Amino acid sequence: MLTPSVAGEIPAPTEDELKTWYEANKSGFRAPEFRAATLLMIDPEAMAKPEAITEADGKAAYELNKGRYGSPEKRTIQQIVFPDATAAEAARKAIEDGSKTFEAVAEERRTGGTDLTLGTLTKAELFDKVVADAAFALPEGGVSPPVQGRFGTVLLRVTKIEPGTVKPFEEVEGEIRKTLALSRARDAMETTRDAIEDQRAGAKPLADIATERGLKLVTVKAVDPQGKGPDGQRVADIPDPDTTLPALFRAEIGGDNEPLRTKSGGYVWYDVTGIDAAHDKPLDEVRDGVRAGWTAAEIAKRLQAKGRELAEKLNGGATIEAVSPEVGVNTQEAQDLARNQAKDMLTADDVNLIFATPVGKAGTAAAGDSRAVFKVTAATMPAFVVDTQADKTITKNFQAALADDVLSQYISEVQKNAGVKIDQAALRRAIGGEY
């Protein structure tokens, strides 16, 4: 492996060399477009006012949804199924007068295990309402009269009752207030949106609307399409950036922009206040980066030349052990390489190049900031075994690829025959990023 040190000392580039390299690689030093904007957002959570919920409203909601604020009663329920009500009543009387136990009747009916014990359940977990009502009307240890359920006539017995618990109103008051406030804020969202739209139609600035309504105004001095500022850091406070950023970069200064619907159910209004178009950064601004790029390219060029030289010697009959001292590196052996799979310092592309090289031949390939010089010593073809995991994986991959190809060809042919053409760029401009 030829490391950058093998390239030797790289002299400082001349001004002309820097300029030439900069011109050839100018796209790598291009500043993206930046935009300045003001944003106003209404959000249900931000507009919710739990303190405005009265105690009476809170208690009414608590009584209406009491089951949410605790755990419901559970009962361990057993049942025996009978062919008819007469047989069930006779069994109940025998249990009542003590001539038979519930267990003895169950054994006579060949009922046991999960057929006998339904489990420890809440009333809501019993899908047969008639059975549920009867079971939850019994005392612990009580046996029901015959009950006509969905699947026949049954006798029920409750062997254990776990009482339900309900948190007191005072303990859940804060949660109830927050839930009610959020619900009311969502209900008022469209009314607020229409009111702000009326103000926008009257040419009122977003800053004035924010002040009047007590809403937060976000001022963005500069942001690129990825949501980053000129310092490369993500710009904070942009609401729902996946929705807002694409819209910002479609809009124009002074444009009449429709509000954006956010994922949380709110709205964002925005005005573009400045556009700094994408441009090439001047050389003086990126001189350090250009110098580093030129140096890396020069190292890669020298390593490539040295790699080719050594590969030619290996193909001429020299051994790899004999040529490695020329560059002061040790030889390494790589075994069990597999196509498309990186290994150690070798990338997947390096490995594929090795597989493209005949056995006994040498080659060279870039490996990060280093360069590999290799000689293929052996190649083995694994035996094909039907129904192995590898075989199934290959089959599955080919089936998926073939299906995708056939579908793509079918869609293309249908569009061609129908005369349909989709302008993807226009489609993205129309709906991209908006909800």
XYZ file of C-alpha atoms in Angstrom:
435
model
C 0.000 0.000 0.000
C 1.568 3.275 -1.149
C 0.864 5.928 1.475
C 1.103 9.711 0.837
C 4.614 9.723 2.327
C 5.808 7.683 -0.680
C 5.087 10.716 -2.886
C 7.904 12.574 -1.133
C 7.970 16.252 -0.294
C 5.572 18.289 -2.399
C 6.882 21.800 -3.122
C 4.577 24.766 -2.647
C 2.547 25.514 -5.799
C 3.216 28.575 -7.875
C 0.515 31.199 -8.318
C -0.087 30.018 -11.890
C -0.452 26.399 -10.726
C -2.965 27.457 -8.080
C -4.964 29.489 -10.589
C -4.979 26.665 -13.133
C -6.143 24.111 -10.568
C -8.741 26.542 -9.205
C -10.206 27.157 -12.668
C -10.378 23.417 -13.351
C -12.084 22.708 -10.016
C -14.059 25.903 -9.524
C -17.332 24.032 -9.003
C -15.988 22.632 -5.754
C -15.675 26.173 -4.358
C -19.082 27.452 -5.377
C -21.155 29.304 -2.811
C -24.803 28.179 -2.810
C -27.680 30.584 -3.128
C -28.628 32.221 0.164
C -31.927 33.852 0.985
C -33.085 36.199 3.719
C -36.670 35.973 4.914
C -39.160 36.743 7.652
C -41.405 33.946 8.880
C -44.579 33.917 10.947
C -46.014 30.675 12.265
C -49.166 29.667 14.073
C -48.984 26.287 15.750
C -51.666 24.537 17.817
C -49.276 23.744 20.668
C -47.894 27.280 20.766
C -51.376 28.831 20.698
C -52.871 26.466 23.277
C -53.614 28.261 26.574
C -54.222 25.714 29.356
C -54.639 28.527 31.878
C -57.752 29.683 29.987
C -59.569 26.402 30.631
C -62.028 26.775 33.499
C -62.221 24.302 36.343
C -65.797 23.489 35.367
C -64.765 22.568 31.819
C -61.912 20.490 33.186
C -64.156 18.555 35.555
C -66.735 17.976 32.816
C -64.036 16.473 30.582
C -62.775 14.392 33.516
C -66.227 12.889 34.167
C -66.735 12.217 30.478
C -63.395 10.373 30.099
C -62.838 8.996 33.605
C -61.666 5.649 32.244
C -58.572 7.272 30.742
C -57.233 8.336 34.104
C -56.720 5.018 35.811
C -56.965 1.276 35.300
C -60.350 -0.435 34.758
C -61.682 -3.261 36.912
C -60.528 -6.745 35.909
C -62.120 -10.106 36.640
C -60.930 -13.688 36.335
C -63.816 -15.394 34.558
C -64.661 -19.055 33.975
C -67.386 -20.379 31.713
C -68.979 -23.744 30.896
C -70.855 -24.113 27.610
C -74.125 -26.149 27.483
C -76.212 -27.362 24.555
C -79.301 -25.523 25.812
C -80.703 -23.412 28.647
C -82.407 -26.409 30.312
C -79.131 -28.293 30.786
C -77.426 -25.113 32.014
C -80.189 -24.445 34.585
C -80.030 -28.034 35.896
C -76.264 -27.699 36.379
C -76.683 -24.340 38.133
C -79.183 -25.813 40.599
C -76.827 -28.721 41.343
C -74.040 -26.232 42.086
C -76.385 -24.118 44.198
C -77.618 -26.996 46.362
C -74.102 -28.322 46.802
C -74.610 -31.662 45.110
C -71.966 -30.730 42.511
C -69.090 -28.300 42.370
C -68.448 -25.943 39.467
C -65.277 -27.937 38.705
C -67.234 -31.217 38.645
C -69.740 -29.800 36.186
C -66.863 -28.526 34.010
C -65.306 -31.988 34.036
C -68.632 -33.576 33.030
C -68.820 -31.117 30.132
C -65.165 -31.908 29.291
C -64.245 -28.289 29.729
C -60.801 -27.336 30.977
C -57.786 -25.081 30.432
C -58.483 -22.028 28.312
C -61.937 -23.383 27.437
C -62.832 -23.099 31.130
C -60.910 -19.997 32.218
C -61.240 -17.050 29.839
C -58.548 -15.117 31.722
C -58.319 -11.972 33.828
C -60.031 -9.407 31.649
C -61.559 -5.956 31.626
C -65.166 -5.622 30.564
C -64.077 -4.045 27.273
C -61.889 -7.081 26.492
C -64.923 -9.410 26.432
C -66.237 -9.091 22.885
C -69.576 -10.757 23.792
C -71.497 -7.909 25.457
C -74.140 -10.194 27.029
C -71.456 -12.344 28.656
C -69.544 -9.237 29.752
C -72.599 -7.665 31.395
C -73.429 -10.903 33.227
C -69.839 -11.551 34.399
C -69.350 -8.023 35.721
C -72.647 -8.172 37.632
C -71.522 -11.179 39.721
C -69.879 -11.048 43.138
C -66.515 -12.754 43.613
C -67.121 -16.539 43.688
C -70.635 -16.110 42.304
C -72.127 -18.341 39.595
C -74.482 -16.816 37.035
C -77.847 -18.089 35.832
C -77.776 -19.454 32.249
C -76.513 -16.765 29.858
C -77.309 -16.918 26.147
C -73.998 -15.873 24.571
C -72.956 -15.711 20.938
C -71.624 -19.263 20.940
C -74.212 -20.960 23.101
C -75.665 -21.038 26.575
C -73.070 -20.682 29.345
C -72.692 -20.618 33.099
C -70.205 -18.043 34.370
C -68.169 -17.882 37.553
C -65.961 -15.035 38.774
C -63.046 -16.348 40.816
C -61.224 -13.055 41.405
C -61.986 -9.341 41.189
C -59.270 -6.717 40.767
C -60.921 -3.349 41.515
C -60.365 -0.530 39.084
C -58.544 2.605 40.103
C -59.192 6.193 39.015
C -56.823 9.099 39.652
C -58.481 12.067 41.379
C -59.230 15.144 39.268
C -56.577 17.198 41.078
C -53.891 14.741 39.997
C -54.742 14.931 36.290
C -56.058 18.486 36.095
C -52.953 19.795 34.336
C -53.092 17.071 31.693
C -56.802 17.701 31.085
C -56.305 21.462 30.752
C -53.486 20.943 28.247
C -55.529 18.462 26.181
C -58.585 20.740 26.081
C -56.485 23.793 25.238
C -54.754 21.968 22.381
C -58.076 20.738 21.033
C -59.537 24.266 21.091
C -56.386 25.691 19.471
C -56.712 23.199 16.623
C -60.381 24.059 16.202
C -59.475 27.776 16.014
C -56.611 27.270 13.561
C -58.627 27.901 10.389
C -60.305 30.978 11.884
C -56.899 32.422 12.801
C -55.546 31.586 9.366
C -58.400 33.424 7.631
C -57.959 36.463 9.878
C -54.228 36.672 9.130
C -54.887 36.213 5.421
C -57.270 39.177 5.558
C -54.531 41.247 7.176
C -52.044 40.108 4.523
C -54.534 41.086 1.803
C -54.552 44.545 3.368
C -50.747 44.733 2.900
C -50.021 44.566 6.623
C -46.386 43.443 7.193
C -45.717 40.174 8.978
C -43.889 42.054 11.739
C -46.996 44.111 12.524
C -49.235 41.037 12.475
C -46.872 39.227 14.853
C -46.824 42.183 17.265
C -50.589 42.617 17.182
C -51.305 38.929 17.821
C -48.446 38.191 20.189
C -46.840 35.736 17.779
C -43.147 35.060 17.285
C -41.572 36.518 14.143
C -38.519 34.640 12.847
C -35.980 36.737 10.948
C -33.575 34.709 8.819
C -30.536 36.668 7.665
C -29.166 33.987 5.308
C -30.035 30.343 4.672
C -29.170 27.951 1.850
C -31.494 25.253 0.403
C -30.167 22.741 2.964
C -31.057 24.994 5.878
C -27.487 26.058 6.639
C -26.051 29.518 7.083
C -22.839 30.931 5.556
C -20.912 29.407 8.495
C -22.073 25.914 7.496
C -24.189 25.516 10.639
C -27.904 24.741 10.559
C -30.052 27.859 10.934
C -32.228 27.619 14.041
C -35.910 28.522 14.433
C -37.017 27.781 10.858
C -40.415 26.141 11.383
C -40.971 22.809 9.633
C -37.880 23.211 7.371
C -38.881 20.311 5.090
C -41.925 22.351 4.114
C -40.627 25.898 4.445
C -37.215 25.794 2.726
C -38.392 24.548 -0.704
C -41.104 27.224 -0.680
C -38.601 29.953 0.267
C -36.420 29.060 -2.708
C -39.354 29.100 -5.123
C -40.611 32.492 -4.025
C -39.550 35.942 -5.204
C -38.997 39.162 -3.303
C -42.331 40.911 -2.879
C -44.271 37.871 -4.070
C -47.773 37.034 -2.866
C -47.141 33.724 -1.120
C -49.782 31.305 0.076
C -49.367 30.111 3.685
C -47.784 26.702 4.108
C -49.517 23.931 6.054
C -47.150 22.307 8.534
C -47.008 18.708 9.672
C -48.248 19.712 13.127
C -51.426 21.238 11.655
C -50.286 24.870 11.783
C -49.458 27.480 9.128
C -46.345 29.408 8.083
C -46.383 32.776 6.304
C -43.141 33.930 4.720
C -41.679 36.875 2.846
C -38.373 36.682 0.995
C -36.430 39.846 1.814
C -33.132 39.165 0.057
C -31.522 36.844 -2.501
C -27.774 36.234 -2.759
C -27.420 34.192 -5.951
C -25.095 31.207 -6.140
C -21.626 32.204 -7.284
C -18.039 31.014 -7.516
C -16.009 32.057 -4.520
C -12.969 34.104 -5.570
C -9.558 32.478 -5.308
C -8.418 34.776 -2.515
C -11.349 33.664 -0.391
C -10.637 29.935 -0.803
C -6.867 29.991 -1.264
C -6.179 27.571 1.619
C -8.686 25.062 0.306
C -7.318 25.364 -3.231
C -3.775 24.824 -1.971
C -4.858 21.717 -0.054
C -6.713 20.398 -3.099
C -3.756 21.007 -5.399
C -1.423 19.247 -2.970
C -3.726 16.231 -2.660
C -4.010 16.027 -6.458
C -0.222 16.231 -6.820
C 0.245 13.427 -4.269
C -2.340 11.290 -6.080
C -0.584 11.947 -9.395
C 2.787 10.859 -8.021
C 1.355 7.774 -6.354
C -0.420 6.823 -9.576
C 2.831 7.090 -11.542
C 4.736 5.071 -8.936
C 1.935 2.495 -8.817
C 2.044 1.993 -12.580
C 5.826 1.693 -12.495
C 5.697 -1.020 -9.835
C 2.843 -2.861 -11.576
C 4.891 -2.965 -14.800
C 7.830 -4.460 -12.900
C 5.574 -7.100 -11.370
C 4.113 -7.955 -14.789
C 7.691 -8.153 -16.078
C 8.535 -10.942 -13.650
C 9.677 -9.152 -10.512
C 8.295 -10.380 -7.204
C 6.294 -8.113 -4.955
C 8.767 -8.819 -2.115
C 11.555 -7.528 -4.350
C 9.924 -4.245 -5.358
C 8.412 -3.273 -1.987
C 11.762 -2.093 -0.511
C 11.968 0.511 -3.300
C 9.161 2.445 -1.660
C 9.881 1.444 1.927
C 6.649 -0.439 2.594
C 5.838 -3.967 3.708
C 3.860 -6.386 1.593
C 0.418 -7.522 2.715
C -1.681 -10.491 1.697
C -5.430 -10.185 1.228
C -7.439 -13.394 1.160
C -11.073 -14.308 0.663
C -11.960 -11.157 -1.258
C -15.541 -11.078 -2.551
C -16.968 -8.955 -5.351
C -18.501 -5.605 -4.344
C -17.269 -5.951 -0.768
C -14.636 -3.673 0.748
C -11.945 -5.218 2.900
C -9.395 -3.537 5.149
C -8.036 -0.514 3.217
C -9.464 -1.758 -0.096
C -12.693 -0.130 -1.225
C -15.395 -2.047 -3.088
C -14.169 -0.433 -6.337
C -10.614 -1.623 -5.612
C -11.852 -5.164 -5.022
C -13.841 -5.141 -8.263
C -10.732 -3.975 -10.154
C -8.800 -6.875 -8.613
C -11.513 -9.251 -9.864
C -11.144 -7.743 -13.344
C -7.406 -8.535 -13.321
C -6.315 -11.992 -14.576
C -4.549 -14.364 -12.195
C -0.789 -13.768 -12.286
C -1.168 -10.138 -13.399
C -0.595 -6.959 -11.405
C -2.463 -3.684 -11.209
C -2.899 -0.543 -9.173
C -5.899 1.279 -7.722
C -6.592 4.332 -5.584
C -7.428 3.519 -1.972
C -8.527 6.695 -0.212
C -5.521 9.003 0.015
C -3.207 6.014 -0.591
C -2.749 3.700 -3.564
C -2.735 -0.070 -3.715
C -0.352 -2.051 -5.919
C -1.489 -5.664 -6.178
C -0.827 -8.952 -7.901
C -3.564 -11.565 -8.204
C -2.195 -14.922 -7.055
C -5.301 -17.105 -7.160
C -9.015 -17.111 -7.899
C -11.544 -19.689 -6.767
C -15.113 -20.209 -7.870
C -17.374 -21.450 -5.067
C -19.539 -24.449 -5.860
C -23.140 -23.632 -6.675
C -25.462 -25.345 -4.218
C -29.176 -25.108 -4.863
C -31.438 -23.833 -2.069
C -28.602 -22.434 0.044
C -29.059 -19.010 1.631
C -26.667 -17.480 -0.937
C -28.662 -19.025 -3.779
C -31.935 -17.694 -2.336
C -30.451 -14.211 -1.917
C -29.216 -14.135 -5.521
C -32.575 -15.385 -6.779
C -34.458 -12.770 -4.766
C -32.195 -9.942 -5.990
C -32.563 -10.975 -9.631
C -36.348 -11.332 -9.294
C -36.628 -7.826 -7.848
C -34.350 -6.353 -10.531
C -36.233 -8.090 -13.353
C -39.603 -7.003 -11.929
C -38.415 -3.376 -11.733
C -37.131 -3.513 -15.308
C -40.368 -4.991 -16.653
C -42.469 -2.435 -14.739
C -40.342 0.482 -15.982
C -40.616 -0.728 -19.576
C -44.375 -1.189 -19.206
C -44.910 2.308 -17.779
C -42.693 3.834 -20.476
C -44.630 2.049 -23.226
C -48.021 3.066 -21.761
C -46.943 6.707 -21.527
C -45.611 6.567 -25.080
C -48.826 5.062 -26.480
C -51.021 7.450 -24.505
C -48.976 10.476 -25.470
C -48.367 11.355 -21.836
C -45.307 13.304 -20.762
C -44.617 14.285 -17.156
C -42.530 17.383 -16.514
C -40.863 16.264 -13.267
C -39.297 19.670 -12.610
C -42.664 21.422 -12.944
C -44.292 18.781 -10.739
C -41.715 19.350 -7.996
C -42.184 23.107 -8.256
C -45.931 22.669 -7.908
C -46.084 20.311 -4.930
C -42.562 19.834 -3.585
C -42.318 20.149 0.173
C -45.886 21.397 0.746
C -48.662 19.645 2.644
